[in-house]
GROMACS .gro file of N, CA, C and O in nm:
model
  492
    1MET      N    1  -2.171  -0.270   9.421
    1MET     CA    2  -2.044  -0.190   9.404
    1MET      C    3  -1.997  -0.208   9.273
    1MET      O    4  -1.981  -0.318   9.220
    2GLU      N    5  -1.958  -0.101   9.204
    2GLU     CA    6  -1.906  -0.103   9.079
    2GLU      C    7  -1.762  -0.142   9.070
    2GLU      O    8  -1.689  -0.136   9.179
    3THR      N    9  -1.713  -0.194   8.962
    3THR     CA   10  -1.555  -0.223   8.951
    3THR      C   11  -1.511  -0.157   8.825
    3THR      O   12  -1.591  -0.128   8.723
    4HIS      N   13  -1.384  -0.124   8.834
    4HIS     CA   14  -1.316  -0.065   8.713
    4HIS      C   15  -1.194  -0.153   8.710
    4HIS      O   16  -1.110  -0.151   8.794
    5ASN      N   17  -1.167  -0.218   8.580
    5ASN     CA   18  -1.052  -0.304   8.574
    5ASN      C   19  -1.051  -0.405   8.685
    5ASN      O   20  -0.951  -0.432   8.743
    6LYS      N   21  -1.166  -0.470   8.723
    6LYS     CA   22  -1.173  -0.563   8.827
    6LYS      C   23  -1.132  -0.510   8.967
    6LYS      O   24  -1.124  -0.582   9.063
    7ARG      N   25  -1.127  -0.382   8.981
    7ARG     CA   26  -1.107  -0.320   9.125
    7ARG      C   27  -1.237  -0.266   9.168
    7ARG      O   28  -1.305  -0.200   9.100
    8PRO      N   29  -1.273  -0.287   9.304
    8PRO     CA   30  -1.386  -0.240   9.356
    8PRO      C   31  -1.372  -0.080   9.348
    8PRO      O   32  -1.279  -0.023   9.371
    9SER      N   33  -1.490  -0.017   9.319
    9SER     CA   34  -1.493   0.127   9.329
    9SER      C   35  -1.555   0.170   9.468
    9SER      O   36  -1.675   0.126   9.501
   10ILE      N   37  -1.487   0.256   9.533
   10ILE     CA   38  -1.520   0.297   9.661
   10ILE      C   39  -1.505   0.445   9.685
   10ILE      O   40  -1.429   0.516   9.616
   11TYR      N   41  -1.563   0.492   9.798
   11TYR     CA   42  -1.540   0.625   9.870
   11TYR      C   43  -1.455   0.585   9.987
   11TYR      O   44  -1.504   0.501  10.067
   12LEU      N   45  -1.342   0.654  10.008
   12LEU     CA   46  -1.249   0.621  10.127
   12LEU      C   47  -1.242   0.730  10.225
   12LEU      O   48  -1.215   0.848  10.178
   13TYR      N   49  -1.244   0.703  10.348
   13TYR     CA   50  -1.245   0.803  10.462
   13TYR      C   51  -1.135   0.758  10.558
   13TYR      O   52  -1.133   0.651  10.620
   14LEU      N   53  -1.033   0.839  10.569
   14LEU     CA   54  -0.916   0.815  10.651
   14LEU      C   55  -0.928   0.892  10.784
   14LEU      O   56  -0.926   1.008  10.774
   15ASP      N   57  -0.952   0.822  10.890
   15ASP     CA   58  -0.957   0.885  11.015
   15ASP      C   59  -0.943   0.791  11.142
   15ASP      O   60  -1.006   0.679  11.135
   16ASP      N   61  -0.872   0.822  11.243
   16ASP     CA   62  -0.844   0.732  11.350
   16ASP      C   63  -0.943   0.733  11.455
   16ASP      O   64  -0.968   0.647  11.534
   17MET      N   65  -1.040   0.842  11.458
   17MET     CA   66  -1.127   0.859  11.570
   17MET      C   67  -1.280   0.891  11.520
   17MET      O   68  -1.369   0.840  11.570
   18ARG      N   69  -1.295   0.967  11.420
   18ARG     CA   70  -1.428   1.014  11.378
   18ARG      C   71  -1.501   0.898  11.327
   18ARG      O   72  -1.447   0.805  11.259
   19PRO      N   73  -1.634   0.903  11.336
   19PRO     CA   74  -1.725   0.811  11.268
   19PRO      C   75  -1.713   0.824  11.120
   19PRO      O   76  -1.693   0.939  11.062
   20CYS      N   77  -1.728   0.711  11.051
   20CYS     CA   78  -1.724   0.714  10.906
   20CYS      C   79  -1.856   0.754  10.848
   20CYS      O   80  -1.955   0.708  10.893
   21PRO      N   81  -1.855   0.852  10.746
   21PRO     CA   82  -1.977   0.881  10.693
   21PRO      C   83  -2.040   0.760  10.602
   21PRO      O   84  -1.967   0.678  10.560
   22ALA      N   85  -2.174   0.760  10.608
   22ALA     CA   86  -2.253   0.658  10.530
   22ALA      C   87  -2.192   0.646  10.391
   22ALA      O   88  -2.199   0.750  10.326
   23GLY      N   89  -2.188   0.527  10.346
   23GLY     CA   90  -2.140   0.492  10.199
   23GLY      C   91  -1.997   0.497  10.180
   23GLY      O   92  -1.949   0.462  10.074
   24PHE      N   93  -1.919   0.539  10.292
   24PHE     CA   94  -1.766   0.541  10.267
   24PHE      C   95  -1.707   0.413  10.341
   24PHE      O   96  -1.768   0.349  10.422
   25VAL      N   97  -1.596   0.374  10.284
   25VAL     CA   98  -1.517   0.264  10.352
   25VAL      C   99  -1.407   0.344  10.449
   25VAL      O  100  -1.350   0.438  10.407
   26LEU      N  101  -1.398   0.285  10.570
   26LEU     CA  102  -1.322   0.357  10.677
   26LEU      C  103  -1.182   0.280  10.670
   26LEU      O  104  -1.171   0.162  10.685
   27ALA      N  105  -1.084   0.373  10.680
   27ALA     CA  106  -0.939   0.327  10.701
   27ALA      C  107  -0.899   0.408  10.834
   27ALA      O  108  -0.910   0.523  10.833
   28ARG      N  109  -0.867   0.331  10.938
   28ARG     CA  110  -0.824   0.393  11.066
   28ARG      C  111  -0.675   0.430  11.059
   28ARG      O  112  -0.626   0.498  11.145
   29THR      N  113  -0.592   0.367  10.969
   29THR     CA  114  -0.439   0.400  10.975
   29THR      C  115  -0.401   0.434  10.837
   29THR      O  116  -0.469   0.398  10.745
   30ALA      N  117  -0.281   0.487  10.827
   30ALA     CA  118  -0.234   0.528  10.698
   30ALA      C  119  -0.195   0.400  10.616
   30ALA      O  120  -0.219   0.397  10.499
   31GLU      N  121  -0.150   0.299  10.680
   31GLU     CA  122  -0.124   0.171  10.597
   31GLU      C  123  -0.246   0.112  10.554
   31GLU      O  124  -0.249   0.063  10.429
   32GLU      N  125  -0.359   0.103  10.626
   32GLU     CA  126  -0.484   0.057  10.561
   32GLU      C  127  -0.515   0.137  10.459
   32GLU      O  128  -0.576   0.082  10.351
   33CYS      N  129  -0.525   0.258  10.459
   33CYS     CA  130  -0.560   0.356  10.366
   33CYS      C  131  -0.476   0.338  10.232
   33CYS      O  132  -0.538   0.324  10.119
   34LYS      N  133  -0.341   0.320  10.245
   34LYS     CA  134  -0.257   0.288  10.131
   34LYS      C  135  -0.306   0.153  10.066
   34LYS      O  136  -0.294   0.150   9.935
   35LEU      N  137  -0.340   0.058  10.148
   35LEU     CA  138  -0.377  -0.065  10.088
   35LEU      C  139  -0.509  -0.048  10.007
   35LEU      O  140  -0.515  -0.104   9.892
   36PHE      N  141  -0.612   0.018  10.051
   36PHE     CA  142  -0.726   0.051   9.972
   36PHE      C  143  -0.689   0.119   9.850
   36PHE      O  144  -0.743   0.093   9.742
   37LEU      N  145  -0.600   0.228   9.852
   37LEU     CA  146  -0.549   0.302   9.745
   37LEU      C  147  -0.497   0.214   9.634
   37LEU      O  148  -0.517   0.229   9.514
   38ASN      N  149  -0.425   0.118   9.675
   38ASN     CA  150  -0.353   0.029   9.581
   38ASN      C  151  -0.447  -0.077   9.524
   38ASN      O  152  -0.426  -0.128   9.414
   39GLU      N  153  -0.546  -0.116   9.592
   39GLU     CA  154  -0.628  -0.229   9.560
   39GLU      C  155  -0.774  -0.195   9.490
   39GLU      O  156  -0.836  -0.267   9.430
   40CYS      N  157  -0.810  -0.058   9.513
   40CYS     CA  158  -0.944  -0.015   9.482
   40CYS      C  159  -0.945   0.109   9.386
   40CYS      O  160  -0.830   0.169   9.376
   41ASP      N  161  -1.044   0.125   9.317
   41ASP     CA  162  -1.073   0.240   9.242
   41ASP      C  163  -1.137   0.349   9.328
   41ASP      O  164  -1.259   0.336   9.346
   42VAL      N  165  -1.064   0.425   9.390
   42VAL     CA  166  -1.125   0.529   9.486
   42VAL      C  167  -1.175   0.659   9.406
   42VAL      O  168  -1.104   0.731   9.334
   43GLN      N  169  -1.317   0.671   9.435
   43GLN     CA  170  -1.372   0.794   9.366
   43GLN      C  171  -1.348   0.914   9.447
   43GLN      O  172  -1.311   1.015   9.393
   44ILE      N  173  -1.372   0.904   9.577
   44ILE     CA  174  -1.348   1.021   9.672
   44ILE      C  175  -1.265   0.970   9.774
   44ILE      O  176  -1.303   0.862   9.844
   45LEU      N  177  -1.164   1.050   9.821
   45LEU     CA  178  -1.087   1.015   9.937
   45LEU      C  179  -1.088   1.146  10.029
   45LEU      O  180  -1.073   1.256   9.987
   46SER      N  181  -1.122   1.108  10.157
   46SER     CA  182  -1.115   1.226  10.260
   46SER      C  183  -1.014   1.194  10.356
   46SER      O  184  -1.017   1.091  10.424
   47LEU      N  185  -0.915   1.283  10.370
   47LEU     CA  186  -0.804   1.264  10.457
   47LEU      C  187  -0.799   1.347  10.580
   47LEU      O  188  -0.830   1.459  10.594
   48ASP      N  189  -0.770   1.266  10.684
   48ASP     CA  190  -0.718   1.325  10.822
   48ASP      C  191  -0.584   1.335  10.826
   48ASP      O  192  -0.510   1.265  10.751
   49TYR      N  193  -0.526   1.423  10.908
   49TYR     CA  194  -0.382   1.430  10.916
   49TYR      C  195  -0.339   1.356  11.039
   49TYR      O  196  -0.249   1.261  11.024
   50GLU      N  197  -0.365   1.386  11.152
   50GLU     CA  198  -0.320   1.323  11.277
   50GLU      C  199  -0.395   1.196  11.286
   50GLU      O  200  -0.509   1.188  11.305
   51LEU      N  201  -0.314   1.079  11.311
   51LEU     CA  202  -0.383   0.955  11.315
   51LEU      C  203  -0.336   0.880  11.444
   51LEU      O  204  -0.317   0.749  11.444
   52GLY      N  205  -0.312   0.946  11.551
   52GLY     CA  206  -0.271   0.888  11.676
   52GLY      C  207  -0.126   0.912  11.705
   52GLY      O  208  -0.049   0.932  11.618
   53TRP      N  209  -0.099   0.918  11.833
   53TRP     CA  210   0.038   0.937  11.885
   53TRP      C  211   0.140   0.847  11.822
   53TRP      O  212   0.126   0.722  11.814
   54ASN      N  213   0.250   0.902  11.759
   54ASN     CA  214   0.359   0.829  11.715
   54ASN      C  215   0.313   0.730  11.597
   54ASN      O  216   0.389   0.631  11.567
   55SER      N  217   0.216   0.762  11.532
   55SER     CA  218   0.165   0.685  11.418
   55SER      C  219   0.192   0.764  11.286
   55SER      O  220   0.194   0.893  11.279
   56PRO      N  221   0.201   0.698  11.165
   56PRO     CA  222   0.207   0.775  11.035
   56PRO      C  223   0.091   0.849  11.027
   56PRO      O  224  -0.017   0.829  11.073
   57THR      N  225   0.103   0.957  10.954
   57THR     CA  226  -0.004   1.060  10.930
   57THR      C  227  -0.060   1.059  10.798
   57THR      O  228  -0.023   0.983  10.711
   58GLY      N  229  -0.163   1.136  10.778
   58GLY     CA  230  -0.221   1.158  10.647
   58GLY      C  231  -0.122   1.206  10.537
   58GLY      O  232  -0.134   1.175  10.420
   59MET      N  233  -0.007   1.267  10.585
   59MET     CA  234   0.095   1.305  10.495
   59MET      C  235   0.163   1.191  10.439
   59MET      O  236   0.210   1.194  10.325
   60ASP      N  237   0.180   1.082  10.520
   60ASP     CA  238   0.241   0.958  10.459
   60ASP      C  239   0.153   0.906  10.348
   60ASP      O  240   0.197   0.864  10.251
   61VAL      N  241   0.016   0.924  10.370
   61VAL     CA  242  -0.074   0.875  10.260
   61VAL      C  243  -0.060   0.973  10.134
   61VAL      O  244  -0.058   0.916  10.017
   62ALA      N  245  -0.054   1.105  10.162
   62ALA     CA  246  -0.035   1.192  10.053
   62ALA      C  247   0.097   1.169   9.980
   62ALA      O  248   0.097   1.171   9.852
   63LYS      N  249   0.194   1.134  10.047
   63LYS     CA  250   0.325   1.096   9.981
   63LYS      C  251   0.313   0.973   9.893
   63LYS      O  252   0.371   0.966   9.786
   64HIS      N  253   0.246   0.875   9.951
   64HIS     CA  254   0.222   0.747   9.877
   64HIS      C  255   0.151   0.787   9.744
   64HIS      O  256   0.184   0.729   9.643
   65ILE      N  257   0.047   0.863   9.754
   65ILE     CA  258  -0.028   0.895   9.634
   65ILE      C  259   0.054   0.961   9.526
   65ILE      O  260   0.069   0.937   9.415
   66ALA      N  261   0.125   1.069   9.582
   66ALA     CA  262   0.208   1.153   9.487
   66ALA      C  263   0.331   1.085   9.433
   66ALA      O  264   0.356   1.096   9.317
   67MET      N  265   0.377   0.987   9.508
   67MET     CA  266   0.510   0.922   9.457
   67MET      C  267   0.497   0.788   9.399
   67MET      O  268   0.577   0.734   9.329
   68ASN      N  269   0.377   0.729   9.434
   68ASN     CA  270   0.360   0.573   9.397
   68ASN      C  271   0.246   0.537   9.299
   68ASN      O  272   0.254   0.440   9.238
   69LEU      N  273   0.152   0.628   9.288
   69LEU     CA  274   0.022   0.597   9.212
   69LEU      C  275   0.040   0.653   9.071
   69LEU      O  276   0.083   0.770   9.057
   70GLU      N  277   0.002   0.568   8.974
   70GLU     CA  278  -0.002   0.617   8.836
   70GLU      C  279  -0.121   0.710   8.832
   70GLU      O  280  -0.217   0.710   8.910
   71ALA      N  281  -0.122   0.809   8.718
   71ALA     CA  282  -0.231   0.895   8.701
   71ALA      C  283  -0.366   0.848   8.718
   71ALA      O  284  -0.459   0.903   8.774
   72ASP      N  285  -0.384   0.723   8.640
   72ASP     CA  286  -0.511   0.676   8.638
   72ASP      C  287  -0.553   0.602   8.770
   72ASP      O  288  -0.665   0.553   8.784
   73ARG      N  289  -0.460   0.592   8.866
   73ARG     CA  290  -0.504   0.532   8.992
   73ARG      C  291  -0.534   0.631   9.103
   73ARG      O  292  -0.566   0.601   9.220
   74TYR      N  293  -0.514   0.764   9.070
   74TYR     CA  294  -0.547   0.873   9.166
   74TYR      C  295  -0.690   0.866   9.204
   74TYR      O  296  -0.769   0.842   9.112
   75PRO      N  297  -0.732   0.900   9.342
   75PRO     CA  298  -0.866   0.921   9.353
   75PRO      C  299  -0.920   1.034   9.265
   75PRO      O  300  -0.838   1.135   9.225
   76ARG      N  301  -1.042   1.032   9.228
   76ARG     CA  302  -1.105   1.135   9.139
   76ARG      C  303  -1.111   1.269   9.207
   76ARG      O  304  -1.088   1.372   9.150
   77GLU      N  305  -1.154   1.263   9.331
   77GLU     CA  306  -1.164   1.388   9.424
   77GLU      C  307  -1.099   1.354   9.556
   77GLU      O  308  -1.104   1.249   9.612
   78ILE      N  309  -1.018   1.454   9.602
   78ILE     CA  310  -0.957   1.438   9.739
   78ILE      C  311  -0.990   1.565   9.818
   78ILE      O  312  -0.982   1.674   9.780
   79TYR      N  313  -1.020   1.524   9.942
   79TYR     CA  314  -1.074   1.635  10.047
   79TYR      C  315  -0.986   1.620  10.166
   79TYR      O  316  -0.935   1.502  10.195
   80MET      N  317  -0.973   1.726  10.236
   80MET     CA  318  -0.893   1.735  10.359
   80MET      C  319  -0.988   1.768  10.476
   80MET      O  320  -1.042   1.876  10.476
   81HIS      N  321  -1.027   1.671  10.561
   81HIS     CA  322  -1.113   1.697  10.669
   81HIS      C  323  -1.049   1.722  10.818
   81HIS      O  324  -1.113   1.744  10.906
   82SER      N  325  -0.912   1.726  10.812
   82SER     CA  326  -0.824   1.731  10.926
   82SER      C  327  -0.866   1.863  10.999
   82SER      O  328  -0.875   1.976  10.941
   83SER      N  329  -0.851   1.855  11.138
   83SER     CA  330  -0.872   1.980  11.207
   83SER      C  331  -0.725   2.047  11.224
   83SER      O  332  -0.721   2.158  11.291
   84SER      N  333  -0.614   1.984  11.183
   84SER     CA  334  -0.481   2.047  11.178
   84SER      C  335  -0.464   2.135  11.060
   84SER      O  336  -0.452   2.086  10.952
   85PRO      N  337  -0.466   2.268  11.081
   85PRO     CA  338  -0.451   2.367  10.958
   85PRO      C  339  -0.319   2.337  10.902
   85PRO      O  340  -0.313   2.341  10.772
   86SER      N  341  -0.201   2.316  10.970
   86SER     CA  342  -0.079   2.300  10.906
   86SER      C  343  -0.071   2.163  10.833
   86SER      O  344  -0.008   2.144  10.728
   87GLY      N  345  -0.137   2.063  10.899
   87GLY     CA  346  -0.142   1.931  10.826
   87GLY      C  347  -0.214   1.928  10.700
   87GLY      O  348  -0.164   1.869  10.600
   88ARG      N  349  -0.338   1.997  10.713
   88ARG     CA  350  -0.421   2.021  10.584
   88ARG      C  351  -0.331   2.083  10.474
   88ARG      O  352  -0.339   2.044  10.357
   89ALA      N  353  -0.272   2.199  10.518
   89ALA     CA  354  -0.185   2.277  10.423
   89ALA      C  355  -0.075   2.202  10.349
   89ALA      O  356  -0.065   2.195  10.224
   90SER      N  357  -0.018   2.115  10.432
   90SER     CA  358   0.109   2.037  10.379
   90SER      C  359   0.056   1.930  10.286
   90SER      O  360   0.113   1.904  10.182
   91MET      N  361  -0.050   1.862  10.320
   91MET     CA  362  -0.097   1.756  10.234
   91MET      C  363  -0.156   1.817  10.105
   91MET      O  364  -0.131   1.764   9.991
   92PHE      N  365  -0.234   1.923  10.119
   92PHE     CA  366  -0.283   1.994   9.989
   92PHE      C  367  -0.169   2.039   9.900
   92PHE      O  368  -0.178   2.018   9.773
   93GLN      N  369  -0.065   2.100   9.960
   93GLN     CA  370   0.049   2.145   9.872
   93GLN      C  371   0.120   2.040   9.806
   93GLN      O  372   0.148   2.037   9.687
   94LEU      N  373   0.147   1.925   9.875
   94LEU     CA  374   0.211   1.807   9.813
   94LEU      C  375   0.132   1.751   9.697
   94LEU      O  376   0.173   1.734   9.591
   95LEU      N  377  -0.007   1.727   9.735
   95LEU     CA  378  -0.095   1.665   9.624
   95LEU      C  379  -0.110   1.754   9.514
   95LEU      O  380  -0.119   1.705   9.396
   96TYR      N  381  -0.126   1.887   9.543
   96TYR     CA  382  -0.152   1.987   9.439
   96TYR      C  383  -0.022   1.985   9.336
   96TYR      O  384  -0.049   1.997   9.216
   97ALA      N  385   0.091   1.978   9.385
   97ALA     CA  386   0.215   1.977   9.301
   97ALA      C  387   0.225   1.846   9.210
   97ALA      O  388   0.290   1.855   9.115
   98HIS      N  389   0.158   1.740   9.247
   98HIS     CA  390   0.172   1.611   9.177
   98HIS      C  391   0.045   1.560   9.105
   98HIS      O  392   0.058   1.462   9.042
   99LYS      N  393  -0.070   1.627   9.135
   99LYS     CA  394  -0.200   1.559   9.095
   99LYS      C  395  -0.208   1.577   8.933
   99LYS      O  396  -0.167   1.670   8.872
  100PRO      N  397  -0.271   1.474   8.877
  100PRO     CA  398  -0.300   1.476   8.743
  100PRO      C  399  -0.414   1.594   8.715
  100PRO      O  400  -0.495   1.627   8.805
  101GLU      N  401  -0.435   1.642   8.597
  101GLU     CA  402  -0.538   1.744   8.569
  101GLU      C  403  -0.666   1.696   8.596
  101GLU      O  404  -0.754   1.786   8.644
  102HIS      N  405  -0.704   1.570   8.580
  102HIS     CA  406  -0.835   1.536   8.599
  102HIS      C  407  -0.880   1.520   8.752
  102HIS      O  408  -1.000   1.496   8.789
  103VAL      N  409  -0.789   1.524   8.833
  103VAL     CA  410  -0.813   1.509   8.983
  103VAL      C  411  -0.862   1.649   9.048
  103VAL      O  412  -0.794   1.751   9.030
  104GLN      N  413  -0.975   1.638   9.128
  104GLN     CA  414  -1.019   1.764   9.192
  104GLN      C  415  -0.965   1.752   9.333
  104GLN      O  416  -0.978   1.644   9.402
  105LEU      N  417  -0.908   1.864   9.386
  105LEU     CA  418  -0.845   1.861   9.523
  105LEU      C  419  -0.902   1.982   9.600
  105LEU      O  420  -0.910   2.094   9.549
  106TYR      N  421  -0.934   1.949   9.719
  106TYR     CA  422  -1.007   2.052   9.805
  106TYR      C  423  -0.943   2.055   9.941
  106TYR      O  424  -0.926   1.961  10.002
  107ASN      N  425  -0.916   2.174   9.994
  107ASN     CA  426  -0.863   2.186  10.129
  107ASN      C  427  -0.970   2.206  10.233
  107ASN      O  428  -0.978   2.312  10.299
  108SER      N  429  -1.073   2.114  10.221
  108SER     CA  430  -1.184   2.142  10.311
  108SER      C  431  -1.261   1.992  10.318
  108SER      O  432  -1.223   1.900  10.233
  109PRO      N  433  -1.338   1.978  10.401
  109PRO     CA  434  -1.412   1.838  10.414
  109PRO      C  435  -1.515   1.827  10.296
  109PRO      O  436  -1.550   1.924  10.230
  110VAL      N  437  -1.557   1.698  10.281
  110VAL     CA  438  -1.662   1.671  10.190
  110VAL      C  439  -1.785   1.751  10.210
  110VAL      O  440  -1.837   1.745  10.329
  111PRO      N  441  -1.834   1.835  10.119
  111PRO     CA  442  -1.968   1.914  10.144
  111PRO      C  443  -2.074   1.813  10.177
  111PRO      O  444  -2.087   1.707  10.127
  112ASP      N  445  -2.168   1.868  10.249
  112ASP     CA  446  -2.289   1.789  10.301
  112ASP      C  447  -2.372   1.743  10.189
  112ASP      O  448  -2.421   1.631  10.185
  113ASP      N  449  -2.382   1.815  10.079
  113ASP     CA  450  -2.475   1.763   9.970
  113ASP      C  451  -2.407   1.647   9.905
  113ASP      O  452  -2.483   1.563   9.862
  114ILE      N  453  -2.271   1.641   9.896
  114ILE     CA  454  -2.207   1.518   9.841
  114ILE      C  455  -2.219   1.399   9.944
  114ILE      O  456  -2.255   1.292   9.895
  115LEU      N  457  -2.209   1.436  10.069
  115LEU     CA  458  -2.225   1.312  10.173
  115LEU      C  459  -2.362   1.264  10.159
  115LEU      O  460  -2.387   1.134  10.159
  116LEU      N  461  -2.462   1.344  10.143
  116LEU     CA  462  -2.603   1.302  10.133
  116LEU      C  463  -2.632   1.220  10.009
  116LEU      O  464  -2.687   1.113  10.009
  117ARG      N  465  -2.575   1.261   9.898
  117ARG     CA  466  -2.584   1.193   9.759
  117ARG      C  467  -2.523   1.049   9.778
  117ARG      O  468  -2.576   0.957   9.746
  118ILE      N  469  -2.404   1.052   9.838
  118ILE     CA  470  -2.334   0.923   9.862
  118ILE      C  471  -2.413   0.833   9.950
  118ILE      O  472  -2.429   0.703   9.927
  119GLU      N  473  -2.467   0.887  10.059
  119GLU     CA  474  -2.546   0.807  10.153
  119GLU      C  475  -2.673   0.753  10.079
  119GLU      O  476  -2.709   0.623  10.101
  120GLN      N  477  -2.727   0.832   9.996
  120GLN     CA  478  -2.854   0.785   9.930
  120GLN      C  479  -2.815   0.681   9.818
  120GLN      O  480  -2.906   0.595   9.794
  121THR      N  481  -2.711   0.695   9.742
  121THR     CA  482  -2.686   0.595   9.629
  121THR      C  483  -2.608   0.480   9.673
  121THR      O  484  -2.618   0.388   9.608
  122LYS      N  485  -2.524   0.492   9.782
  122LYS     CA  486  -2.432   0.380   9.821
  122LYS      C  487  -2.374   0.299   9.706
  122LYS      O  488  -2.421   0.192   9.672
  123LEU      N  489  -2.274   0.361   9.652
  123LEU     CA  490  -2.196   0.311   9.539
  123LEU      C  491  -2.180   0.156   9.547
  123LEU      O  492  -2.137   0.095   9.639
   0.00000   0.00000   0.00000
């Protein structure tokens, strides 16, 4: 695993139920995801919106990114894999309004070719 400024470099997947893609680190809760974002150099972040009944959502993570992370701490690429169209849209809009220019933002899941590349290289 590579490090940047002594922080582990990871691919991060936030979801309370789906299996984690190979090569990604899994966060099952918004709080766990925020800890990884604070402690690691996240190359790719894939966000779910709904994280269980009466639990913080992916929007809480999006707010954390937009309001608390410095530009150099943002994930390089952010994807939305949530099945909630309104949740995906609200996370995308918030992140788009605050993202630094170097960050790539997608209102869709991580494409299969990228998942395969990550699985094969295992950062």
